[in-house]
XYZ file of C-alpha atoms in Angstrom:
470
model
C 30.552 -97.288 82.960
C 28.401 -94.959 80.804
C 26.360 -97.218 78.407
C 26.781 -94.619 75.440
C 30.644 -94.673 75.828
C 30.707 -98.453 76.229
C 28.668 -98.884 73.044
C 30.949 -96.572 71.029
C 34.189 -98.161 72.294
C 32.719 -101.607 71.338
C 31.606 -100.306 67.947
C 35.110 -98.904 67.270
C 37.044 -101.812 68.575
C 38.610 -99.837 71.417
C 37.310 -101.910 74.454
C 40.862 -102.610 75.494
C 41.050 -99.078 76.956
C 37.508 -98.977 78.393
C 38.781 -99.080 82.043
C 40.578 -95.702 81.523
C 37.365 -94.113 80.402
C 35.545 -95.514 83.516
C 38.237 -94.492 85.797
C 38.111 -90.931 84.553
C 34.289 -90.730 84.738
C 33.948 -90.146 81.063
C 30.191 -89.951 80.222
C 28.338 -89.122 77.031
C 28.826 -85.363 77.330
C 32.426 -85.435 78.083
C 33.059 -88.165 75.538
C 32.029 -85.799 72.813
C 34.348 -83.032 74.218
C 37.482 -85.219 74.075
C 40.273 -83.972 71.682
C 43.894 -84.999 70.777
C 45.273 -83.666 73.997
C 42.889 -85.249 76.374
C 42.775 -88.484 74.475
C 46.490 -88.935 75.246
C 45.466 -89.618 78.871
C 43.112 -92.318 77.958
C 44.660 -94.058 74.936
C 48.423 -94.053 74.730
C 49.143 -95.894 71.430
C 49.038 -93.457 68.599
C 47.196 -95.652 66.093
C 44.006 -96.483 68.128
C 44.066 -92.895 69.531
C 44.030 -91.285 66.066
C 41.169 -93.632 65.153
C 39.171 -92.571 68.235
C 39.729 -88.783 67.658
C 38.519 -89.151 64.011
C 35.421 -91.144 65.065
C 34.567 -88.655 67.678
C 34.989 -85.861 65.175
C 32.681 -87.652 62.745
C 30.283 -88.329 65.466
C 30.054 -84.730 66.441
C 29.690 -83.696 62.653
C 26.833 -85.998 62.181
C 24.931 -84.177 65.012
C 25.438 -80.922 63.309
C 22.570 -80.416 60.787
C 23.650 -77.030 59.334
C 20.489 -76.480 57.425
C 18.230 -77.075 60.442
C 20.461 -74.795 62.528
C 19.992 -72.087 59.939
C 16.347 -72.731 59.517
C 15.684 -72.417 63.102
C 16.421 -68.710 63.014
C 14.623 -65.821 61.386
C 16.083 -65.191 57.814
C 17.827 -68.612 57.804
C 16.147 -69.800 54.666
C 17.529 -66.672 52.643
C 20.893 -67.559 53.944
C 20.468 -71.205 52.914
C 19.559 -70.158 49.532
C 22.594 -68.139 48.903
C 24.840 -70.912 50.416
C 23.250 -73.330 47.940
C 24.498 -71.034 45.168
C 27.986 -71.001 46.544
C 28.253 -67.277 46.826
C 27.486 -65.733 50.130
C 27.115 -61.820 50.302
C 29.033 -60.136 52.992
C 25.683 -59.300 54.921
C 24.421 -62.966 54.568
C 27.812 -64.367 55.768
C 27.798 -62.380 58.712
C 24.291 -63.672 59.713
C 25.260 -67.184 58.946
C 28.181 -67.103 61.138
C 26.364 -65.561 63.996
C 23.680 -68.299 63.814
C 26.231 -71.076 63.663
C 28.391 -69.665 66.479
C 25.394 -69.029 68.555
C 24.553 -72.786 68.242
C 28.251 -73.736 69.136
C 28.045 -71.721 72.320
C 24.748 -73.159 73.334
C 25.913 -76.717 72.953
C 29.592 -76.414 73.776
C 30.220 -73.102 75.438
C 32.227 -70.098 74.134
C 35.543 -72.093 74.146
C 34.560 -75.182 72.145
C 37.335 -77.690 71.391
C 39.141 -77.478 68.084
C 37.654 -80.833 66.828
C 34.122 -79.396 67.465
C 34.813 -76.270 65.488
C 36.461 -78.346 62.879
C 33.516 -80.720 62.704
C 31.151 -77.794 62.206
C 33.237 -76.285 59.396
C 33.465 -79.756 57.662
C 29.639 -80.030 57.944
C 29.136 -76.673 56.205
C 31.169 -77.608 53.193
C 29.686 -81.076 53.000
C 26.211 -79.741 53.076
C 27.017 -76.928 50.653
C 29.674 -78.124 48.216
C 29.817 -74.689 46.405
C 31.504 -73.333 49.546
C 34.293 -76.065 49.478
C 37.690 -74.663 48.550
C 40.439 -76.456 46.665
C 43.226 -75.710 49.105
C 43.679 -78.023 52.107
C 40.529 -79.604 53.338
C 38.289 -77.257 51.734
C 36.710 -75.704 54.919
C 39.566 -73.510 55.883
C 37.492 -70.354 55.337
C 35.268 -71.368 58.220
C 37.780 -72.819 60.528
C 41.601 -73.433 60.201
C 43.308 -75.009 63.322
C 46.367 -73.312 64.953
C 49.643 -74.141 63.212
C 52.833 -73.574 65.085
C 53.084 -69.878 65.736
C 49.915 -69.100 63.693
C 46.704 -68.846 65.760
C 43.488 -70.575 64.643
C 41.485 -68.562 62.080
C 38.253 -68.804 60.155
C 34.898 -67.156 60.210
C 33.786 -69.352 63.185
C 36.957 -68.821 65.214
C 37.015 -65.002 64.588
C 33.279 -64.701 65.677
C 34.002 -66.785 68.945
C 36.856 -64.383 69.851
C 34.712 -61.360 69.284
C 32.005 -62.947 71.646
C 34.521 -63.681 74.349
C 36.144 -60.192 73.995
C 32.776 -58.607 74.427
C 31.791 -60.862 77.432
C 35.139 -59.886 79.035
C 34.407 -56.147 78.522
C 31.112 -56.630 80.199
C 32.736 -58.651 82.927
C 36.113 -56.870 83.794
C 36.857 -59.367 86.567
C 37.091 -62.247 84.163
C 40.343 -63.875 83.845
C 42.384 -62.377 80.853
C 43.524 -64.693 78.358
C 46.845 -64.453 76.447
C 46.365 -62.789 73.045
C 48.101 -64.139 69.982
C 49.676 -61.400 68.002
C 48.812 -60.856 64.351
C 51.524 -62.247 62.054
C 53.724 -59.790 60.158
C 53.334 -59.301 56.504
C 54.017 -62.525 54.595
C 57.497 -63.166 53.298
C 58.038 -65.174 50.149
C 59.663 -68.485 50.771
C 63.403 -68.510 51.038
C 65.441 -69.251 47.868
C 67.015 -72.627 47.965
C 69.989 -73.140 45.450
C 72.008 -76.109 44.761
C 75.832 -75.748 44.741
C 77.359 -75.178 41.371
C 80.835 -75.828 39.987
C 81.485 -72.192 38.885
C 84.307 -70.646 40.990
C 83.710 -67.283 42.650
C 86.514 -65.569 40.376
C 84.841 -67.017 37.190
C 81.400 -65.828 38.398
C 82.795 -62.344 38.942
C 84.389 -62.300 35.505
C 81.109 -63.235 33.825
C 79.324 -60.680 35.954
C 81.646 -57.973 34.793
C 81.155 -59.099 31.172
C 77.429 -58.879 31.553
C 77.625 -55.353 32.975
C 79.233 -54.162 29.818
C 77.752 -56.367 26.981
C 73.974 -56.526 25.843
C 74.883 -58.793 22.884
C 74.941 -61.420 21.670
C 71.725 -62.384 23.462
C 72.430 -66.121 23.407
C 75.639 -65.419 25.293
C 73.875 -62.992 27.756
C 71.449 -65.583 28.649
C 74.079 -68.323 28.932
C 76.250 -66.239 31.277
C 73.343 -64.871 33.219
C 72.143 -68.476 33.988
C 75.694 -69.578 34.888
C 75.898 -66.614 37.449
C 72.514 -67.389 39.037
C 73.654 -68.645 42.365
C 76.300 -65.911 42.819
C 73.764 -63.260 41.816
C 70.936 -64.446 44.221
C 73.415 -64.872 47.161
C 74.840 -61.249 46.546
C 71.284 -59.860 46.465
C 70.456 -61.639 49.696
C 73.618 -60.442 51.419
C 73.445 -56.837 50.174
C 69.851 -55.498 50.968
C 70.827 -51.855 50.798
C 72.515 -51.977 47.402
C 70.871 -51.333 44.088
C 70.502 -54.529 42.085
C 70.232 -53.006 38.644
C 73.663 -51.162 39.193
C 75.445 -54.450 39.523
C 73.190 -56.544 37.196
C 71.928 -54.089 34.480
C 70.815 -56.785 32.177
C 67.941 -57.651 34.605
C 66.715 -54.172 33.762
C 67.082 -54.000 29.995
C 66.882 -57.641 28.762
C 63.404 -59.196 28.600
C 63.135 -62.619 29.978
C 65.872 -62.701 32.504
C 63.751 -61.971 35.519
C 61.470 -64.935 34.569
C 64.615 -67.049 33.951
C 65.818 -66.365 37.567
C 62.393 -66.920 38.953
C 61.948 -70.180 37.107
C 65.201 -71.492 38.542
C 64.245 -70.903 42.120
C 60.525 -71.719 41.725
C 60.349 -74.255 38.765
C 57.034 -75.113 37.047
C 54.994 -72.119 37.818
C 56.522 -69.375 35.795
C 53.557 -69.168 33.279
C 50.701 -69.870 35.726
C 49.331 -66.322 35.694
C 48.672 -66.311 32.088
C 47.370 -69.863 32.156
C 44.903 -69.423 34.951
C 43.916 -65.710 35.082
C 41.413 -66.027 32.506
C 38.389 -63.648 31.703
C 36.071 -66.202 33.311
C 38.088 -66.362 36.477
C 38.395 -62.569 36.616
C 34.581 -62.058 36.177
C 33.999 -64.481 39.021
C 36.373 -62.391 41.109
C 34.305 -59.353 40.259
C 31.070 -61.178 41.162
C 32.392 -62.358 44.469
C 33.763 -58.824 45.235
C 30.363 -57.278 44.240
C 28.744 -59.306 47.065
C 31.176 -58.315 49.718
C 32.178 -54.640 49.195
C 31.651 -51.705 46.849
C 35.013 -52.380 44.937
C 33.978 -50.298 41.957
C 33.687 -47.177 44.123
C 37.216 -47.528 45.386
C 38.559 -48.184 41.971
C 36.520 -45.487 40.250
C 35.040 -48.064 37.757
C 31.475 -48.434 36.685
C 29.611 -51.045 38.680
C 28.477 -52.750 35.464
C 31.459 -54.927 34.492
C 29.652 -56.605 31.647
C 30.772 -53.870 29.421
C 34.473 -54.487 30.109
C 36.389 -56.308 27.361
C 38.217 -59.555 28.313
C 41.577 -57.819 28.770
C 39.854 -55.090 30.853
C 38.094 -57.560 33.047
C 41.484 -59.411 33.730
C 43.084 -56.004 34.697
C 40.307 -54.987 37.016
C 39.894 -58.377 38.546
C 43.516 -58.189 39.868
C 43.153 -54.651 40.976
C 40.039 -55.236 43.071
C 41.758 -57.827 45.259
C 42.938 -55.177 47.940
C 39.289 -54.043 48.063
C 37.843 -57.471 49.099
C 40.692 -59.121 50.999
C 41.600 -58.087 54.447
C 43.888 -55.003 54.685
C 47.372 -55.475 55.458
C 48.409 -54.968 59.164
C 51.722 -54.138 60.937
C 52.751 -53.509 64.470
C 53.466 -49.856 65.001
C 54.465 -48.690 68.537
C 53.290 -52.110 69.910
C 49.785 -51.920 68.204
C 48.400 -53.469 65.212
C 47.858 -50.811 62.508
C 45.720 -51.570 59.392
C 46.552 -49.830 56.109
C 43.699 -47.537 54.854
C 42.178 -49.016 51.594
C 43.599 -46.162 49.515
C 47.180 -47.001 50.720
C 46.773 -50.666 50.082
C 45.583 -49.920 46.541
C 48.386 -47.580 45.630
C 51.068 -49.849 47.276
C 49.622 -52.479 44.851
C 48.964 -50.593 41.778
C 49.497 -46.853 41.431
C 47.379 -45.059 38.652
C 48.845 -41.873 37.209
C 47.396 -39.661 34.384
C 48.651 -39.652 30.786
C 51.559 -37.107 30.448
C 53.181 -37.873 33.743
C 56.801 -37.219 33.976
C 58.353 -40.502 34.816
C 61.776 -39.188 35.907
C 59.984 -36.675 38.232
C 57.687 -39.465 39.558
C 60.732 -41.483 40.441
C 62.435 -38.478 42.068
C 59.534 -38.010 44.413
C 59.962 -41.606 45.448
C 63.743 -41.340 46.243
C 63.194 -41.386 49.907
C 61.410 -44.736 49.711
C 64.412 -46.246 47.706
C 66.944 -45.009 50.218
C 65.633 -47.657 52.618
C 66.776 -51.345 52.562
C 64.848 -53.339 49.909
C 62.994 -55.321 52.592
C 61.626 -51.992 54.107
C 60.740 -49.953 50.930
C 57.282 -50.085 49.374
C 58.615 -51.931 46.198
C 58.272 -53.407 43.874
C 54.733 -51.842 42.852
C 52.942 -51.558 39.558
C 52.558 -48.138 37.857
C 49.831 -47.737 35.275
C 49.452 -44.646 33.176
C 45.926 -43.563 31.981
C 42.788 -45.626 32.657
C 42.957 -48.333 35.247
C 41.069 -50.847 33.182
C 42.948 -50.211 30.050
C 46.242 -48.362 30.739
C 48.292 -46.660 28.019
C 51.406 -47.817 29.702
C 52.281 -50.297 32.475
C 55.564 -50.165 34.514
C 57.068 -52.002 37.510
C 58.721 -49.704 39.945
C 61.632 -51.374 41.654
C 65.173 -50.429 42.670
C 64.537 -46.832 41.806
C 63.657 -47.765 38.236
C 60.506 -47.817 36.141
C 60.704 -51.161 34.094
C 58.318 -50.832 31.110
C 56.020 -53.840 30.393
C 54.090 -54.780 27.400
C 50.750 -54.993 29.272
C 49.226 -54.666 32.696
C 49.216 -58.478 33.201
C 52.849 -58.650 32.217
C 53.408 -56.139 34.950
C 51.706 -58.105 37.466
C 53.714 -61.230 36.520
C 57.008 -59.390 36.483
C 56.334 -57.624 39.846
C 55.515 -60.958 41.538
C 58.560 -62.621 40.323
C 60.692 -59.728 41.455
C 59.750 -60.325 45.068
C 61.459 -63.821 44.806
C 64.490 -62.646 42.659
C 65.204 -59.619 44.829
C 64.459 -61.369 48.064
C 61.859 -58.860 49.154
C 58.860 -59.224 51.529
C 55.528 -58.133 50.167
C 54.688 -54.594 51.231
C 52.591 -54.938 54.358
C 49.880 -52.722 52.946
C 48.964 -55.033 50.180
C 50.516 -58.193 51.436
C 47.179 -60.155 51.383
C 46.702 -59.595 47.722
C 50.156 -60.907 46.754
C 49.686 -63.823 49.127
C 46.507 -64.670 47.405
C 48.202 -64.717 43.948
C 51.084 -66.666 45.398
C 49.040 -69.507 46.807
C 45.981 -69.615 44.586
C 47.297 -68.641 41.191
C 51.057 -69.528 41.263
C 50.620 -72.408 43.664
C 53.577 -71.608 45.789
C 53.631 -72.418 49.364
C 50.114 -73.909 49.323
C 50.504 -76.596 52.055
C 51.893 -74.078 54.565
C 49.663 -71.150 53.577
C 47.877 -69.147 56.157
C 45.299 -67.348 54.053
C 42.428 -65.287 55.509
C 39.031 -66.592 55.811
C 37.922 -64.227 52.909
C 40.727 -65.547 50.807
C 39.674 -68.999 51.383
C 36.103 -68.122 50.389
C 37.065 -66.415 47.175
C 39.325 -69.469 46.331
C 36.449 -71.788 46.994
C 34.091 -69.744 44.748
C 36.613 -69.584 41.878
C 37.272 -73.237 41.867
C 40.677 -72.648 40.371
C 42.437 -75.744 39.084
C 46.098 -75.119 38.709
C 48.144 -76.970 36.224
C 49.512 -80.231 37.586
C 53.018 -78.806 38.117
C 51.523 -76.181 40.590
C 49.625 -78.553 42.744
C 52.355 -79.179 45.311
């Protein structure tokens, strides 16, 4: 039996299964390549097997000196300096990933086991704590294992795929691997409602009263809350109908959209205003400036230090489509990515002062003829300057709903996705997903954020209120 394998099994108290390792000719090299699937053949009981997998992963991690790997290549010290700061520029990140993946391929081939990639990702954030995120294990930007239908992602995995693809192109006779399709635009989690005592006939009667009465406000809110379940079920079952025609108080009574949202997603209704501070927004702009020329796409001066606190909060949200991956959708069997201009306008549409709102809505009627889940809605409309708009609206259900500020428009628009049971528009889905997971704290455990989104989250070091940390 290999002496290294025997030593480790003794150290970990696993000698009971030593014969299985010997019978399968497991030596030091193959020992370090074992993963959860292959370990099943060697150690059947779940408890000892999980301990062995963890110990091998930690053993592999201990052999990965990320700093030395970087320093071994030209320009590695410059990369190391930025990683120490916790903010990697787009250019330096590409260099870092190339160096680290090159090391992986040299040591483990171009298809390293998942625990090897996970070990390297863990080593990166352990060595450079500024790069560690607050979601999941903290290294998801670098490597996220596959989960059910979702393929593995992360900077390391994406680079490995590109290397294999180019290798296959140079060698057409190589065996083609099955490719995992890109997931469709993210859909907000399904609404879950508990049964209520209100009979259908009573719900219909209250709904009719609400259609014809705006006052007294206390009674409007009471009846609106009582008809919540019936209303959300109707919205779900009638995707081609205009919601505001049946429930006009959602359109003209402030606070009712938030009331419905808080009923289906309790505890996070005020998180945007609690968490999207000027300090956080400025860090978003700092991160974005190291990745792409966001200011050029937004038509804003590069020097954001002159922006007021309100302006920097507004611009921080609007630069998300510039720095996060563009939305993708399958069209005629091929993945199609939205142009950045389309991603921006489907998120926030900027129009000049003096715009005729009824005419603007009329030009969008074709969009609103489609079912709600297919139309590019809701979206935010700002009139005037992007950083400091004169007016802000949410365009939804063929209406322009006025808001008291741009940030209120963002909050109303986000909540409308849940209340109206609408998927995010695919062109800007990654931006809404980021706000969903990182700001509102919804669906964090099952989130499948992009690598860049994980990196941004790690840089922001956002700490959600306790109620959001689910």
